[in-house]
């Protein structure tokens, strides 16, 4: 039962990480990029740069894979919520 | 033996804390009024642009690196300073945003040779007192670019990048002098995340030259128990602040704040007096010493023609053909709140709420001149003249220094500074509290 729960949690976690990226990708592929106003683009720029700075590996600091995944996941959702608000 | 503060000094401390608390309450009430006005006017919220993303992102890198060993964090801080220097040149600010120009003075003088020569008169033998060294540097840059129709624009661009370089050098020297301590590295991160840093991306004006980022960490060293080290730090801090005041007169706010902060503990009265005198004499020397060279070598005459705008308390007045709303009105109080927030007073409030009592007094003393000046100051070109609006409160650096003492408070401050970036772009993009012109 525990192993099954663990697997489910892992799937959900992966989806949370990959989900926002897939939504962005489909948004881009659907040709919506050109429709986006300057605010949506500025939001992507802002969260892209700051999100990158928050996950980028640095000398002398270490982070486990699960922590990194949690960070990416958090930033992914920040991007999505921001896009919904700014679009 | 540990000296205990006398009853008189305890009274002075509580008086200072009382005055600062009253001032901050006034500022906080004004922020609420600003929020109400922004809500009523249904402003469009603007996301911070790429320059803000760069400074906040790089600041985050520095804050993350401060948990690393000393050599590693020094490497990260130096790399970030170099990257920021490159960004100053390669990612220039737009000259207008959301259809609003936000460099009113610079746009006028930078795009017209006649207006430029009317503002910078060094070639005609005059220098304006309020920014005397800034004027001389601008005229020298204009000469270096050939004194043509386009040279003023190049001169403004070059000046902004040179000021940015000085900003980065001051940060690097201050962190190195503190031996790359965690607090000094976090201070580097917070200082580069301040909205002021945006102006080094090619802002066309001179007001921001008045801000010195290196003074506060050097003044912290001036409180050291080693006398030679303390005097050297006070001397360099005073000299730096004097240099910035010579570049633009708003630096006097930092000079006054620095002199007052130097008077605070530790040390007996004599030691504190000598520290303040060292800071002030070095500051005044580098603020006014240039006059000797202007008169003897440059054959220049010094002119005073700048008038500061002051906000009325009860009735509207007309200043510079514009209506100045009184402080005791929703528009006037809300505008004061916007200026206060953009200048960084919320960072001071956060510092006073989360810092140890021992650090309160020097922080308050350093911030007090700007805090009081903000209440009465009325900038004629607001909300566009960011160079003055972001330079009127040097206390933001004292607050950043105090908040840099722990990782948690540093991260909270970075969040607050990101919010100020959003407020800045929103205020500029919506031209909130724009001035109403009246016929002369």
CSV table of N, CA, C and O in Angstrom, one decimal, chain B residues 157-206:
chain,number,residue,atom,x,y,z
B,157,UNK,N,24.7,58.2,-21.9
B,157,UNK,CA,24.9,56.7,-21.8
B,157,UNK,C,26.2,56.4,-21.1
B,157,UNK,O,26.2,55.5,-20.2
B,158,UNK,N,27.3,57.1,-21.5
B,158,UNK,CA,28.6,56.8,-20.9
B,158,UNK,C,28.6,57.1,-19.4
B,158,UNK,O,29.1,56.3,-18.6
B,159,UNK,N,27.9,58.2,-19.0
B,159,UNK,CA,27.9,58.6,-17.6
B,159,UNK,C,27.2,57.6,-16.8
B,159,UNK,O,27.7,57.2,-15.7
B,160,UNK,N,26.1,57.1,-17.3
B,160,UNK,CA,25.3,56.1,-16.5
B,160,UNK,C,26.1,54.8,-16.3
B,160,UNK,O,26.1,54.3,-15.2
B,161,UNK,N,26.9,54.4,-17.3
B,161,UNK,CA,27.7,53.2,-17.2
B,161,UNK,C,28.9,53.4,-16.3
B,161,UNK,O,29.2,52.5,-15.5
B,162,UNK,N,29.5,54.6,-16.3
B,162,UNK,CA,30.6,54.9,-15.4
B,162,UNK,C,30.1,54.9,-14.0
B,162,UNK,O,30.7,54.4,-13.1
B,163,UNK,N,28.9,55.5,-13.8
B,163,UNK,CA,28.3,55.5,-12.4
B,163,UNK,C,28.0,54.1,-11.9
B,163,UNK,O,28.2,53.7,-10.8
B,164,UNK,N,27.6,53.2,-12.9
B,164,UNK,CA,27.3,51.8,-12.5
B,164,UNK,C,28.6,51.1,-12.2
B,164,UNK,O,28.7,50.3,-11.2
B,165,UNK,N,29.7,51.5,-12.9
B,165,UNK,CA,31.0,50.9,-12.6
B,165,UNK,C,31.5,51.3,-11.2
B,165,UNK,O,32.0,50.4,-10.4
B,166,UNK,N,31.3,52.6,-10.9
B,166,UNK,CA,31.7,53.0,-9.5
B,166,UNK,C,30.8,52.3,-8.4
B,166,UNK,O,31.4,51.9,-7.4
B,167,UNK,N,29.6,52.1,-8.7
B,167,UNK,CA,28.7,51.4,-7.8
B,167,UNK,C,29.2,50.0,-7.5
B,167,UNK,O,29.3,49.6,-6.4
B,168,UNK,N,29.6,49.3,-8.6
B,168,UNK,CA,30.1,47.9,-8.5
B,168,UNK,C,31.4,47.9,-7.7
B,168,UNK,O,31.7,47.0,-6.9
B,169,UNK,N,32.3,48.9,-8.1
B,169,UNK,CA,33.6,48.9,-7.4
B,169,UNK,C,33.4,49.2,-5.9
B,169,UNK,O,34.1,48.5,-5.1
B,170,UNK,N,32.5,50.1,-5.6
B,170,UNK,CA,32.3,50.4,-4.1
B,170,UNK,C,31.8,49.1,-3.4
B,170,UNK,O,32.2,48.8,-2.3
B,171,UNK,N,30.9,48.4,-4.1
B,171,UNK,CA,30.4,47.2,-3.4
B,171,UNK,C,31.5,46.1,-3.3
B,171,UNK,O,31.6,45.5,-2.2
B,172,UNK,N,32.3,46.0,-4.3
B,172,UNK,CA,33.4,45.0,-4.2
B,172,UNK,C,34.4,45.4,-3.2
B,172,UNK,O,34.9,44.6,-2.4
B,173,UNK,N,34.8,46.7,-3.1
B,173,UNK,CA,35.8,47.2,-2.1
B,173,UNK,C,35.2,47.0,-0.7
B,173,UNK,O,35.9,46.5,0.2
B,174,UNK,N,33.9,47.3,-0.5
B,174,UNK,CA,33.3,47.2,0.8
B,174,UNK,C,33.3,45.7,1.3
B,174,UNK,O,33.6,45.4,2.4
B,175,UNK,N,32.9,44.8,0.4
B,175,UNK,CA,32.9,43.4,0.7
B,175,UNK,C,34.3,42.9,1.0
B,175,UNK,O,34.5,42.1,2.0
B,176,UNK,N,35.3,43.3,0.2
B,176,UNK,CA,36.7,42.9,0.4
B,176,UNK,C,37.2,43.4,1.8
B,176,UNK,O,37.9,42.7,2.5
B,177,UNK,N,36.9,44.6,2.1
B,177,UNK,CA,37.3,45.2,3.4
B,177,UNK,C,36.7,44.5,4.5
B,177,UNK,O,37.3,44.4,5.6
B,178,UNK,N,35.5,43.9,4.3
B,178,UNK,CA,34.9,43.1,5.4
B,178,UNK,C,35.3,41.7,5.3
B,178,UNK,O,34.7,40.8,5.9
B,179,UNK,N,36.3,41.4,4.4
B,179,UNK,CA,36.9,40.0,4.2
B,179,UNK,C,35.8,39.1,3.8
B,179,UNK,O,35.7,37.9,4.2
B,180,UNK,N,34.9,39.5,2.9
B,180,UNK,CA,33.9,38.7,2.3
B,180,UNK,C,33.0,38.0,3.4
B,180,UNK,O,32.7,36.8,3.2
B,181,UNK,N,32.7,38.7,4.4
B,181,UNK,CA,31.9,38.1,5.5
B,181,UNK,C,30.5,37.9,4.9
B,181,UNK,O,30.1,38.4,3.8
B,182,UNK,N,29.8,37.0,5.6
B,182,UNK,CA,28.4,36.6,5.0
B,182,UNK,C,27.6,37.9,5.0
B,182,UNK,O,26.8,38.1,4.0
B,183,UNK,N,27.6,38.8,6.0
B,183,UNK,CA,26.8,39.9,6.0
B,183,UNK,C,27.1,40.9,4.9
B,183,UNK,O,26.2,41.4,4.2
B,184,UNK,N,28.4,41.0,4.6
B,184,UNK,CA,28.8,42.0,3.5
B,184,UNK,C,28.4,41.4,2.2
B,184,UNK,O,28.0,42.1,1.3
B,185,UNK,N,28.5,40.1,2.0
B,185,UNK,CA,28.1,39.5,0.7
B,185,UNK,C,26.5,39.6,0.5
B,185,UNK,O,26.1,39.9,-0.6
B,186,UNK,N,25.8,39.4,1.6
B,186,UNK,CA,24.4,39.5,1.5
B,186,UNK,C,24.0,41.0,1.2
B,186,UNK,O,23.1,41.3,0.5
B,187,UNK,N,24.8,41.9,1.8
B,187,UNK,CA,24.6,43.3,1.5
B,187,UNK,C,24.8,43.6,0.0
B,187,UNK,O,24.0,44.4,-0.6
B,188,UNK,N,25.8,43.0,-0.6
B,188,UNK,CA,26.0,43.2,-2.0
B,188,UNK,C,24.7,42.7,-2.8
B,188,UNK,O,24.2,43.4,-3.7
B,189,UNK,N,24.2,41.6,-2.4
B,189,UNK,CA,23.0,41.1,-3.0
B,189,UNK,C,21.8,42.0,-2.9
B,189,UNK,O,21.1,42.3,-3.9
B,190,UNK,N,21.6,42.5,-1.7
B,190,UNK,CA,20.4,43.4,-1.5
B,190,UNK,C,20.6,44.7,-2.2
B,190,UNK,O,19.7,45.3,-2.7
B,191,UNK,N,21.9,45.2,-2.1
B,191,UNK,CA,22.1,46.6,-2.8
B,191,UNK,C,21.9,46.5,-4.3
B,191,UNK,O,21.3,47.4,-4.9
B,192,UNK,N,22.3,45.4,-4.9
B,192,UNK,CA,22.0,45.3,-6.4
B,192,UNK,C,20.6,45.1,-6.7
B,192,UNK,O,20.2,45.3,-7.9
B,193,UNK,N,19.8,44.6,-5.7
B,193,UNK,CA,18.3,44.4,-6.0
B,193,UNK,C,17.5,45.7,-5.8
B,193,UNK,O,16.3,45.7,-6.0
B,194,UNK,N,18.1,46.8,-5.3
B,194,UNK,CA,17.3,48.0,-5.1
B,194,UNK,C,16.9,48.6,-6.4
B,194,UNK,O,17.7,48.5,-7.4
B,195,UNK,N,15.8,49.2,-6.5
B,195,UNK,CA,15.4,49.9,-7.8
B,195,UNK,C,16.4,50.9,-8.3
B,195,UNK,O,16.5,51.1,-9.5
B,196,UNK,N,17.2,51.5,-7.4
B,196,UNK,CA,18.2,52.5,-7.8
B,196,UNK,C,19.1,51.9,-8.9
B,196,UNK,O,19.6,52.5,-9.8
B,197,UNK,N,19.4,50.6,-8.7
B,197,UNK,CA,20.4,49.9,-9.6
B,197,UNK,C,19.9,49.9,-11.1
B,197,UNK,O,20.7,49.9,-12.0
B,198,UNK,N,18.6,50.1,-11.3
B,198,UNK,CA,18.0,50.1,-12.7
B,198,UNK,C,18.6,51.3,-13.5
B,198,UNK,O,18.7,51.3,-14.7
B,199,UNK,N,18.9,52.4,-12.7
B,199,UNK,CA,19.3,53.6,-13.4
B,199,UNK,C,20.7,53.5,-14.0
B,199,UNK,O,21.1,54.3,-14.9
B,200,UNK,N,21.5,52.5,-13.6
B,200,UNK,CA,22.8,52.3,-14.3
B,200,UNK,C,22.7,51.6,-15.6
B,200,UNK,O,23.7,51.3,-16.3
B,201,UNK,N,21.4,51.3,-16.0
B,201,UNK,CA,21.2,50.6,-17.3
B,201,UNK,C,21.0,51.7,-18.4
B,201,UNK,O,20.3,51.5,-19.4
B,202,UNK,N,21.5,52.9,-18.2
B,202,UNK,CA,21.5,53.9,-19.2
B,202,UNK,C,20.4,55.0,-18.9
B,202,UNK,O,19.8,55.4,-19.9
B,203,UNK,N,20.2,55.4,-17.7
B,203,UNK,CA,19.2,56.4,-17.4
B,203,UNK,C,19.8,57.8,-17.7
B,203,UNK,O,21.0,58.0,-17.3
B,204,UNK,N,19.1,58.6,-18.3
B,204,UNK,CA,19.6,59.9,-18.7
B,204,UNK,C,19.3,61.0,-17.7
B,204,UNK,O,18.3,61.7,-17.9
B,205,UNK,N,20.1,61.2,-16.7
B,205,UNK,CA,20.0,62.3,-15.8
B,205,UNK,C,21.1,62.2,-14.8
B,205,UNK,O,21.9,61.2,-14.8
B,206,UNK,N,21.2,63.1,-13.8
B,206,UNK,CA,22.3,63.1,-12.9
B,206,UNK,C,22.0,62.8,-11.5
B,206,UNK,O,22.9,62.5,-10.7
